[in-house]
PDB file of C-alpha atoms in Angstrom:
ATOM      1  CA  UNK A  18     113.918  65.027 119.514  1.00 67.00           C
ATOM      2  CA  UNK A  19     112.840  67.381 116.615  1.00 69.00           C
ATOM      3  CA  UNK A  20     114.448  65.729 113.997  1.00 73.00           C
ATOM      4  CA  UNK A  21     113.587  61.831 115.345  1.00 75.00           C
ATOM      5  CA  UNK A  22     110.025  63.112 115.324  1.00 72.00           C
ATOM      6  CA  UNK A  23     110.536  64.542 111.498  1.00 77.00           C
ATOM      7  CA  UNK A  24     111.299  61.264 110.959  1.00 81.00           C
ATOM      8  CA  UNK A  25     108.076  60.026 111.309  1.00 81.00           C
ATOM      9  CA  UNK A  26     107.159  62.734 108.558  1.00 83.00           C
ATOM     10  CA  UNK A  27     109.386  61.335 106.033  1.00 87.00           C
ATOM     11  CA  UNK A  28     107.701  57.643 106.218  1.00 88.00           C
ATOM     12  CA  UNK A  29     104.509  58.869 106.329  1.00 85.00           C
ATOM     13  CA  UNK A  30     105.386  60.935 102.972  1.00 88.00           C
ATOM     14  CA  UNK A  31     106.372  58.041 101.383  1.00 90.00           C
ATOM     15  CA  UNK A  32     103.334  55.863 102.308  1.00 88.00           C
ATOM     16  CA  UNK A  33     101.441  59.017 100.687  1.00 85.00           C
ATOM     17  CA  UNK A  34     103.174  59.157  97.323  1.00 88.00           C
ATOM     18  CA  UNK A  35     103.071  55.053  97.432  1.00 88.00           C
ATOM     19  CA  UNK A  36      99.599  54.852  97.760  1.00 84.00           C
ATOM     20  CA  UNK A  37      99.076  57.546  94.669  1.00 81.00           C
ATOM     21  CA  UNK A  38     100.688  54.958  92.601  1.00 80.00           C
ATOM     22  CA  UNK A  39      99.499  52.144  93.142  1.00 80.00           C
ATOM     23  CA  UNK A  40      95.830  53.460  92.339  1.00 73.00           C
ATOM     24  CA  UNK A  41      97.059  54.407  88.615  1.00 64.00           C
ATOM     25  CA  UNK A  42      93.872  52.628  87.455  1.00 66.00           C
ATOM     26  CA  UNK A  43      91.762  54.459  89.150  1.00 76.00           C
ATOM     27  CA  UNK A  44      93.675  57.937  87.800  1.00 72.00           C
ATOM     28  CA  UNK A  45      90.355  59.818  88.160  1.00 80.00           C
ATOM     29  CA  UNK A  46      89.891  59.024  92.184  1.00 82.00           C
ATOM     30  CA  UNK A  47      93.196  59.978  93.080  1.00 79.00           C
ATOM     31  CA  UNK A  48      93.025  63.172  91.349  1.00 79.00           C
ATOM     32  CA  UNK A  49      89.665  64.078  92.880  1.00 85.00           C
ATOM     33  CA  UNK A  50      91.487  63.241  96.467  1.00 84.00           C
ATOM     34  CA  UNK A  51      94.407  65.332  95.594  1.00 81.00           C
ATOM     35  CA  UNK A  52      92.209  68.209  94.538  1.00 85.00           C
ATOM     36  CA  UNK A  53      90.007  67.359  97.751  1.00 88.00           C
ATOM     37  CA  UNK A  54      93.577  67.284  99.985  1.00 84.00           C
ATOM     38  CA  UNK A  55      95.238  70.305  98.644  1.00 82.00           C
ATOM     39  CA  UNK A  56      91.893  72.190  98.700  1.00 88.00           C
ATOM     40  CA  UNK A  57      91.624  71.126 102.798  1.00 86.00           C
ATOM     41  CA  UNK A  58      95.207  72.038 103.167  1.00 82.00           C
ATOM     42  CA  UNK A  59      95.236  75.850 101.830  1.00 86.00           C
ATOM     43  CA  UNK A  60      91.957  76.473 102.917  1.00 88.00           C
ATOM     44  CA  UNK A  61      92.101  75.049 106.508  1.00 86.00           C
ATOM     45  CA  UNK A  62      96.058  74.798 107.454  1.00 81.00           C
ATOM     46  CA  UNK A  63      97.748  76.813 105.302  1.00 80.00           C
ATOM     47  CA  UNK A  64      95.715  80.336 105.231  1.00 87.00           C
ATOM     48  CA  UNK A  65      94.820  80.656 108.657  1.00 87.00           C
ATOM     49  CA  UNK A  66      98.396  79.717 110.223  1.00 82.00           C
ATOM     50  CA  UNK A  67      99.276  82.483 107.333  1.00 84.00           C
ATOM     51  CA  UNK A  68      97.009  85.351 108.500  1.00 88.00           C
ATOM     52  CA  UNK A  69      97.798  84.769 112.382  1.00 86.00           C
ATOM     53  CA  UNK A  70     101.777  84.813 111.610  1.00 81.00           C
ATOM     54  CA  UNK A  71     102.378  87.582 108.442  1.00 80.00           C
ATOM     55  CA  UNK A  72     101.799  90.881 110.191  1.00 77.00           C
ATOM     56  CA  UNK A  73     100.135  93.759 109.681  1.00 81.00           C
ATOM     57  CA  UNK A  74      97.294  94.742 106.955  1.00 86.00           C
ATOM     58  CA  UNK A  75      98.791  96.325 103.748  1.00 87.00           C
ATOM     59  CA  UNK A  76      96.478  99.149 102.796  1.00 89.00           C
ATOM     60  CA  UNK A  77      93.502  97.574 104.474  1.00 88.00           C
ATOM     61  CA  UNK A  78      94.023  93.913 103.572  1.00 91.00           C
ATOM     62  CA  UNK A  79      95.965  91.332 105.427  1.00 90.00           C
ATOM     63  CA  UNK A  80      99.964  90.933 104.180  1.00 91.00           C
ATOM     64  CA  UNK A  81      98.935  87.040 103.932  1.00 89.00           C
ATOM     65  CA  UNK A  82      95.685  87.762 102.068  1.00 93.00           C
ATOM     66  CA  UNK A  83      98.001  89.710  99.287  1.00 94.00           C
ATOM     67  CA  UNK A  84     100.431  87.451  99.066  1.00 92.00           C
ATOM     68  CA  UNK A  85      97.862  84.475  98.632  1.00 94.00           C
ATOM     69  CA  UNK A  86      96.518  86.025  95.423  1.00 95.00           C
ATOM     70  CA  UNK A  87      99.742  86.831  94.166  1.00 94.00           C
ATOM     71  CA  UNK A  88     100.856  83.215  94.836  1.00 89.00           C
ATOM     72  CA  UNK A  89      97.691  82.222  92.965  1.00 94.00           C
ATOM     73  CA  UNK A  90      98.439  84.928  89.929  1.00 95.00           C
ATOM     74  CA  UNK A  91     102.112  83.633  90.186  1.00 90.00           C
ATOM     75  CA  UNK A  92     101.536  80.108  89.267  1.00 83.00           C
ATOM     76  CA  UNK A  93      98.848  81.215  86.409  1.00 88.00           C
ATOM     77  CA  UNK A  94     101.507  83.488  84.713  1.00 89.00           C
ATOM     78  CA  UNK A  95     104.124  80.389  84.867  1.00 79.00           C
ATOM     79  CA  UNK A  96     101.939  77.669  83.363  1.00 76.00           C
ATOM     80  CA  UNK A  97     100.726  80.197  80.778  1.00 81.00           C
ATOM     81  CA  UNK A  98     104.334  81.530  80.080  1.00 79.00           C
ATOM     82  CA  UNK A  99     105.336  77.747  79.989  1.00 68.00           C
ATOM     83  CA  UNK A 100     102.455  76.801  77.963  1.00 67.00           C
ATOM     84  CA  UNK A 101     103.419  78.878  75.467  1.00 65.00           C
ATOM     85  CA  UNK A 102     106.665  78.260  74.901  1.00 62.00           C
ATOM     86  CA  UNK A 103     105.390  74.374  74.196  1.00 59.00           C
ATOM     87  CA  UNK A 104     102.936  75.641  71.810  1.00 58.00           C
ATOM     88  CA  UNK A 105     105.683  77.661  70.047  1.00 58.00           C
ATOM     89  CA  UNK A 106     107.606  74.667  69.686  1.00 52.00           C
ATOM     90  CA  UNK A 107     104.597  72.366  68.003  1.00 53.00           C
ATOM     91  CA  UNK A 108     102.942  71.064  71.172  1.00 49.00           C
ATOM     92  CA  UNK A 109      99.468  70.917  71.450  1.00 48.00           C
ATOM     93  CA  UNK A 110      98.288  73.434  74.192  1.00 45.00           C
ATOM     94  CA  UNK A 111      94.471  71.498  73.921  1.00 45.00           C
ATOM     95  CA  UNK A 112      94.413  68.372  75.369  1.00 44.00           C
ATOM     96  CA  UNK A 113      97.891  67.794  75.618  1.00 50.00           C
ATOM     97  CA  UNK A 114      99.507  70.412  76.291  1.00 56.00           C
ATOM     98  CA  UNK A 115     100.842  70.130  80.101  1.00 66.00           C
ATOM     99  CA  UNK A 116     104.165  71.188  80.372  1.00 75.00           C
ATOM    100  CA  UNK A 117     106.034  68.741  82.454  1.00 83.00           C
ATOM    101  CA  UNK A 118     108.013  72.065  83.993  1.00 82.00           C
ATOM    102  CA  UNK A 119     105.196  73.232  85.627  1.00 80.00           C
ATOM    103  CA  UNK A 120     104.718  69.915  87.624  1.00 83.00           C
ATOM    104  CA  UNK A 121     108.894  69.999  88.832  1.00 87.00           C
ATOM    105  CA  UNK A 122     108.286  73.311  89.583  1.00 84.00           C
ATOM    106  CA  UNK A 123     104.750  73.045  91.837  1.00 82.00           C
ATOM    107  CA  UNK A 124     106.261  69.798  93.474  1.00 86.00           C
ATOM    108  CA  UNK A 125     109.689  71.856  94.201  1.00 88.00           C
ATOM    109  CA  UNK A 126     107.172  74.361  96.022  1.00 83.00           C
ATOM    110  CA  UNK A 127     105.650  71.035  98.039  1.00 83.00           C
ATOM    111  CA  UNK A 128     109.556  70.235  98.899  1.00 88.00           C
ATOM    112  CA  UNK A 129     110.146  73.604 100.017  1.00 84.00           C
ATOM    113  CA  UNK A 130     106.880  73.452 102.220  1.00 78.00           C
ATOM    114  CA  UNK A 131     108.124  70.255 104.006  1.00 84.00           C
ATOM    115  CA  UNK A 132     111.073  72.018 104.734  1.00 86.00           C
ATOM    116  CA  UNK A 133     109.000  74.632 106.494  1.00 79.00           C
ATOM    117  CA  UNK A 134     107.352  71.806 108.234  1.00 78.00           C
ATOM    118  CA  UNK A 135     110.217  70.633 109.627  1.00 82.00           C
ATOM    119  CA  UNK A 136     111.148  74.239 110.661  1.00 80.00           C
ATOM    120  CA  UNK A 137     107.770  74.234 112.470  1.00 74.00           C
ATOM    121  CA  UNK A 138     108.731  71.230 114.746  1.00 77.00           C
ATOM    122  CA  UNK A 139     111.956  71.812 115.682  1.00 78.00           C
ATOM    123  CA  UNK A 140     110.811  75.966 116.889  1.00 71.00           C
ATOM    124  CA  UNK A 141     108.050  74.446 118.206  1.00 66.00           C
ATOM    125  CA  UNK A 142     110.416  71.972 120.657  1.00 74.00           C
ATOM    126  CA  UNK A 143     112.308  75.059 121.217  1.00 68.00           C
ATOM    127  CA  UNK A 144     109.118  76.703 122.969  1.00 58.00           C
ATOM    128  CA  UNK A 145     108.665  73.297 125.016  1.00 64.00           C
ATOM    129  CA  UNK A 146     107.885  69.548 124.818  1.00 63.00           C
ATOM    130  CA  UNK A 147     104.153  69.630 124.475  1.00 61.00           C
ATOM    131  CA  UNK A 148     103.784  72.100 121.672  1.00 56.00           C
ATOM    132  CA  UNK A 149     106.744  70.514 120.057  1.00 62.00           C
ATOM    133  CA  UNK A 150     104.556  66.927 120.317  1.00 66.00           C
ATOM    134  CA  UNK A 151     101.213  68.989 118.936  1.00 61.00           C
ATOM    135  CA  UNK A 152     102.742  70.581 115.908  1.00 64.00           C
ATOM    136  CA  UNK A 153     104.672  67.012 115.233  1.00 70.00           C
ATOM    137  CA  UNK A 154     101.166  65.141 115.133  1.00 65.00           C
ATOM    138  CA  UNK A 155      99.703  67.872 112.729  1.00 63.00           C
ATOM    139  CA  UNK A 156     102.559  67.884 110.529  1.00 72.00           C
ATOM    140  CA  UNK A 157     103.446  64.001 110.164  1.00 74.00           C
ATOM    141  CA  UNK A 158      99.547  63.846 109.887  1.00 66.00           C
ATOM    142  CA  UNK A 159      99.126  66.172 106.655  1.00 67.00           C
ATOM    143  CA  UNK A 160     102.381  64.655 105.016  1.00 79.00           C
ATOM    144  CA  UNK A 161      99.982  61.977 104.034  1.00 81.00           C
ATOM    145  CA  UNK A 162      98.672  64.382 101.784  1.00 76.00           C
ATOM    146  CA  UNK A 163     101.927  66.200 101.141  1.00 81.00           C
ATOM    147  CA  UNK A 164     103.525  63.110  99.734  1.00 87.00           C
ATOM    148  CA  UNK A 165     100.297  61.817  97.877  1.00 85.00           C
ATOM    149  CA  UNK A 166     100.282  65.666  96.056  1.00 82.00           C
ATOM    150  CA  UNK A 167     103.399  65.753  95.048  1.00 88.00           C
ATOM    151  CA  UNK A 168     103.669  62.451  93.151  1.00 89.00           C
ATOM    152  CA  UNK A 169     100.494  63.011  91.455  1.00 85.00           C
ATOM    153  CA  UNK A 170     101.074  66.431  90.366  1.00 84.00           C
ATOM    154  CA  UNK A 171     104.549  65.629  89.236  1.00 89.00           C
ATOM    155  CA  UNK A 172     103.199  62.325  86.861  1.00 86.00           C
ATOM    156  CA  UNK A 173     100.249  64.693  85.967  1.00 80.00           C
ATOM    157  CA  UNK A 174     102.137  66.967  84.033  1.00 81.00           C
ATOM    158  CA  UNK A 175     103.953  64.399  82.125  1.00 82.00           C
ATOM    159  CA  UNK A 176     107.082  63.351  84.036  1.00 86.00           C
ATOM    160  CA  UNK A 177     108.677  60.381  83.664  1.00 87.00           C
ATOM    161  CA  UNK A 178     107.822  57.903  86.845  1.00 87.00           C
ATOM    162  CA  UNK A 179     111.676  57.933  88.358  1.00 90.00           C
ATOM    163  CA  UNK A 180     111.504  61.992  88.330  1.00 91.00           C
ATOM    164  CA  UNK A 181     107.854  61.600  90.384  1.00 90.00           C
ATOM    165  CA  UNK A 182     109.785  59.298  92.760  1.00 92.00           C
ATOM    166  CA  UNK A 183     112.617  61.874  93.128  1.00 93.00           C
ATOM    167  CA  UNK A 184     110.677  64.405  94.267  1.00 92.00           C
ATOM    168  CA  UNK A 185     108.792  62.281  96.103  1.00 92.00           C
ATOM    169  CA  UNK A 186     111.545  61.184  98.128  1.00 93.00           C
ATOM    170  CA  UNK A 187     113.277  64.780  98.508  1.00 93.00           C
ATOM    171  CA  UNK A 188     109.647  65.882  99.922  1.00 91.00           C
ATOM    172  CA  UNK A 189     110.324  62.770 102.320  1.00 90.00           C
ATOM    173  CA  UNK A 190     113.423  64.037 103.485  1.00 91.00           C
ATOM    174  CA  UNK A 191     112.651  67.628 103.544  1.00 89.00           C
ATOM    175  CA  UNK A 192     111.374  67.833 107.157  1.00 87.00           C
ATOM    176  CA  UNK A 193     114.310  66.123 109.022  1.00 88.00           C
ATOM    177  CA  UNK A 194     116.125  68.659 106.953  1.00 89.00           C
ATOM    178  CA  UNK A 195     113.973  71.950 108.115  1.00 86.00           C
ATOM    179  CA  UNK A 196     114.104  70.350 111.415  1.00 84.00           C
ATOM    180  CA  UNK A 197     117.477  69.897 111.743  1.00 86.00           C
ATOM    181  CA  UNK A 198     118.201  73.765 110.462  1.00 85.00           C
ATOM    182  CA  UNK A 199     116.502  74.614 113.692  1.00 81.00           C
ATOM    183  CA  UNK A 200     119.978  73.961 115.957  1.00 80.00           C
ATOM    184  CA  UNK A 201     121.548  76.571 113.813  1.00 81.00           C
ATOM    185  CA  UNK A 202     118.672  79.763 113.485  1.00 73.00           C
ATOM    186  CA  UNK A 203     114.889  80.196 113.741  1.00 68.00           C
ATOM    187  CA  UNK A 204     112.677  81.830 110.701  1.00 70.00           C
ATOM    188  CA  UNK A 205     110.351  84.866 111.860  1.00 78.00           C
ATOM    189  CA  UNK A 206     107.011  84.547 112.068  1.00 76.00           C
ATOM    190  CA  UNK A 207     106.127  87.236 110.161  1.00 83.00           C
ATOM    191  CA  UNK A 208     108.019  86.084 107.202  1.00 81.00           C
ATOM    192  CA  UNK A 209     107.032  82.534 107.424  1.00 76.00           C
ATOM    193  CA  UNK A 210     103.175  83.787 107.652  1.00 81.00           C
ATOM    194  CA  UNK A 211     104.272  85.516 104.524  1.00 84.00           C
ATOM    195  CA  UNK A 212     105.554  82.638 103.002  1.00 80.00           C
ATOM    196  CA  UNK A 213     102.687  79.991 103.585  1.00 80.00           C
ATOM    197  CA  UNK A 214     100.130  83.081 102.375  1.00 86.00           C
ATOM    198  CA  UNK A 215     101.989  82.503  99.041  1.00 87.00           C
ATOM    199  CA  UNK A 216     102.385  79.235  98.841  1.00 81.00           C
ATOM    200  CA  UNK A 217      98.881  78.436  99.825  1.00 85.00           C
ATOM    201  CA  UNK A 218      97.479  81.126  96.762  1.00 89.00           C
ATOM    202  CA  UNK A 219      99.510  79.096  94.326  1.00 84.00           C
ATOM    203  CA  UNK A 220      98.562  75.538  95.808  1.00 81.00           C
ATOM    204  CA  UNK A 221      94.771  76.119  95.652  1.00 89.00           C
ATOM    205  CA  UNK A 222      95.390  77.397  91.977  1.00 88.00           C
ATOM    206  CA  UNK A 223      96.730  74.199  90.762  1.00 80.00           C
ATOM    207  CA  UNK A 224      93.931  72.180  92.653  1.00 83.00           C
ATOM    208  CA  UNK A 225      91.243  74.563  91.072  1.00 87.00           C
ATOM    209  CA  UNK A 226      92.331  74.793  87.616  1.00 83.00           C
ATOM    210  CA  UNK A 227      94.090  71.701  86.938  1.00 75.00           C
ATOM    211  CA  UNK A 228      93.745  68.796  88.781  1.00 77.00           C
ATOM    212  CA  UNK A 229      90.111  69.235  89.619  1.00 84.00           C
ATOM    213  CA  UNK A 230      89.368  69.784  86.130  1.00 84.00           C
ATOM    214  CA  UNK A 231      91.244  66.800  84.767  1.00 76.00           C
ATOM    215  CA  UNK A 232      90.192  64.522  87.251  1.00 79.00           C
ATOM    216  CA  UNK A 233      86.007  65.063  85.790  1.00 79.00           C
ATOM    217  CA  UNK A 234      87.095  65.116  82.426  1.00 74.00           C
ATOM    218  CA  UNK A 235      86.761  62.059  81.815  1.00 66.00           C
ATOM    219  CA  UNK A 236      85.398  60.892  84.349  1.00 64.00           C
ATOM    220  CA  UNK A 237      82.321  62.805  85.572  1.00 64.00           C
ATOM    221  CA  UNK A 238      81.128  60.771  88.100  1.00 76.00           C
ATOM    222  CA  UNK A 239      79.596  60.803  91.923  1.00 85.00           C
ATOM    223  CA  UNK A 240      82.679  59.055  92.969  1.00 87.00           C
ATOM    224  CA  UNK A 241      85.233  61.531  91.973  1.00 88.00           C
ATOM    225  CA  UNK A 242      83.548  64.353  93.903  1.00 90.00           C
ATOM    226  CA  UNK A 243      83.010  61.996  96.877  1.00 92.00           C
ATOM    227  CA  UNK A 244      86.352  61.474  96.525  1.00 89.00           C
ATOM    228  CA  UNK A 245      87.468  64.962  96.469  1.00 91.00           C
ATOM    229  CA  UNK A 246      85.058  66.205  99.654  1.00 93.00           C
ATOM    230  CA  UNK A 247      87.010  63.166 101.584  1.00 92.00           C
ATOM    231  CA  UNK A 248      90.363  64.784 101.088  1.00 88.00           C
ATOM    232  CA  UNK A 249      89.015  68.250 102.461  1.00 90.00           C
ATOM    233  CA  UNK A 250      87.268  66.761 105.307  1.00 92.00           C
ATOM    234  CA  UNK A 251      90.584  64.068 106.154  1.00 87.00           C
ATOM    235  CA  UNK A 252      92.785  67.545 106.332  1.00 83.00           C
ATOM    236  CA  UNK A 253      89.208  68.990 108.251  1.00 87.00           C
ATOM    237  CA  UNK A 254      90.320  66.125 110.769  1.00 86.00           C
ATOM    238  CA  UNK A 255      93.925  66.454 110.760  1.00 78.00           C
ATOM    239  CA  UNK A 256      93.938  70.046 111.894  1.00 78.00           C
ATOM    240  CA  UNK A 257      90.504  69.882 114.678  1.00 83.00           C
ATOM    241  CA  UNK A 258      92.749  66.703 116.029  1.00 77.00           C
ATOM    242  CA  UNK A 259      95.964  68.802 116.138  1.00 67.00           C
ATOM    243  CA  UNK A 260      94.040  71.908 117.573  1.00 64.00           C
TER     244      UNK A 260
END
């Protein structure tokens, strides 16, 4: 049952990353409803099913709260790292400088989320059939927005289309993979609170810094924003629905 309902999650994945490209010509909307999406999803899935699951406070602070700003420190020291090398090598790091690494790399970390998601059914079916049906809706719900991210940040940084559609489809098949993994062991909580903490710092790092900022560069207008407060209050939805 847990991996017929991931199903569901891999379509609706791909009718997320479709969607992002067939609005190319409106470049500046989408990215204002990815930054909008991936703000809702850290902010309002991702960090508080973090700070119930990681554990106990480190020094005073929440294990998930930590690992949230390292995630978001992680992903700055990358680009920069990766940045540089491009400048090093002639590329220039001012207007053009997006290293198409850094997008592989952040929509790798979307695949390897899906997989988690699909983890989350199938130990959610293993505590019974109604919580296993709950988490399903949330998840296949929010893939939407999984699938939409990961396209766009994989063509914003410079990727060729086909490599966008790769990881596109391996974020489609990544929860009926997680869910199937669930017939052979079960992830603890604590680490996967851990996990999503991390994930959730770096996430919200590439919405803040880059495709927020590129989606009003050229493009300043009332649109874009209203674009970008419809993705956080979709996810908003998607979670007081599942809840």
């Amino acid at each position: 049952m847990a991996v017929l309902v991931a199903l569901g999650a891999f379509l609706m994945t791909l009718v997320g990353g479709w969607t992002a490209q067939r609005v190319t010509d409106r470049r500046h909307l989408v990215l204002g409803l990815a930054g909008g999406l991936m703000l809702g999803v850290v902010g309002l899935d991702l960090l508080p099913e973090a700070l119930d699951a990681a554990g106990d406070p480190v020094f005073g602070v929440p294990a998930a709260l930590l690992l949230f700003v390292g995630g978001f420190l992680v992903a700055h020291l990358v680009e920069r790292l990766l940045a540089g090398r491009q400048a090093a090598h002639g590329a220039d790091e001012h207007g053009h400088g997006r290293v198409p690494q850094v997008g592989l790399t952040a929509a790798a970390a979307m695949v390897g989320h899906s997989v988690m998601d699909g983890v989350a059914i199938g130990a959610a079916f293993q505590v019974g059939g109604g919580m296993g049906v709950a988490v399903a809706l949330a998840v296949v719900a929010h893939d939407f927005a999984d699938g939409f991210n990961t396209y766009t940040i994989t063509s914003l940084y410079g990727n060729a289309r086909r490599k966008a559609l790769a990881m596109l489809f391996a974020d489609a098949a990544a929860p009926v993979v997680g869910a199937a993994s669930t017939l052979l062991f079960t992830i603890p909580e604590q680490l996967l609170g851990c996990y999503l903490g991390f994930f959730g710092g770096a996430l919200l790092y590439l919405a803040a810094a880059e495709i927020l900022p590129e989606a009003h560069h050229d493009h300043p207008a009332r649109s874009t924003l209203l674009c970008t407060v419809a993705g956080a209050a979709f996810i908003w939805l998607v979670v007081g629905i599942a809840g």
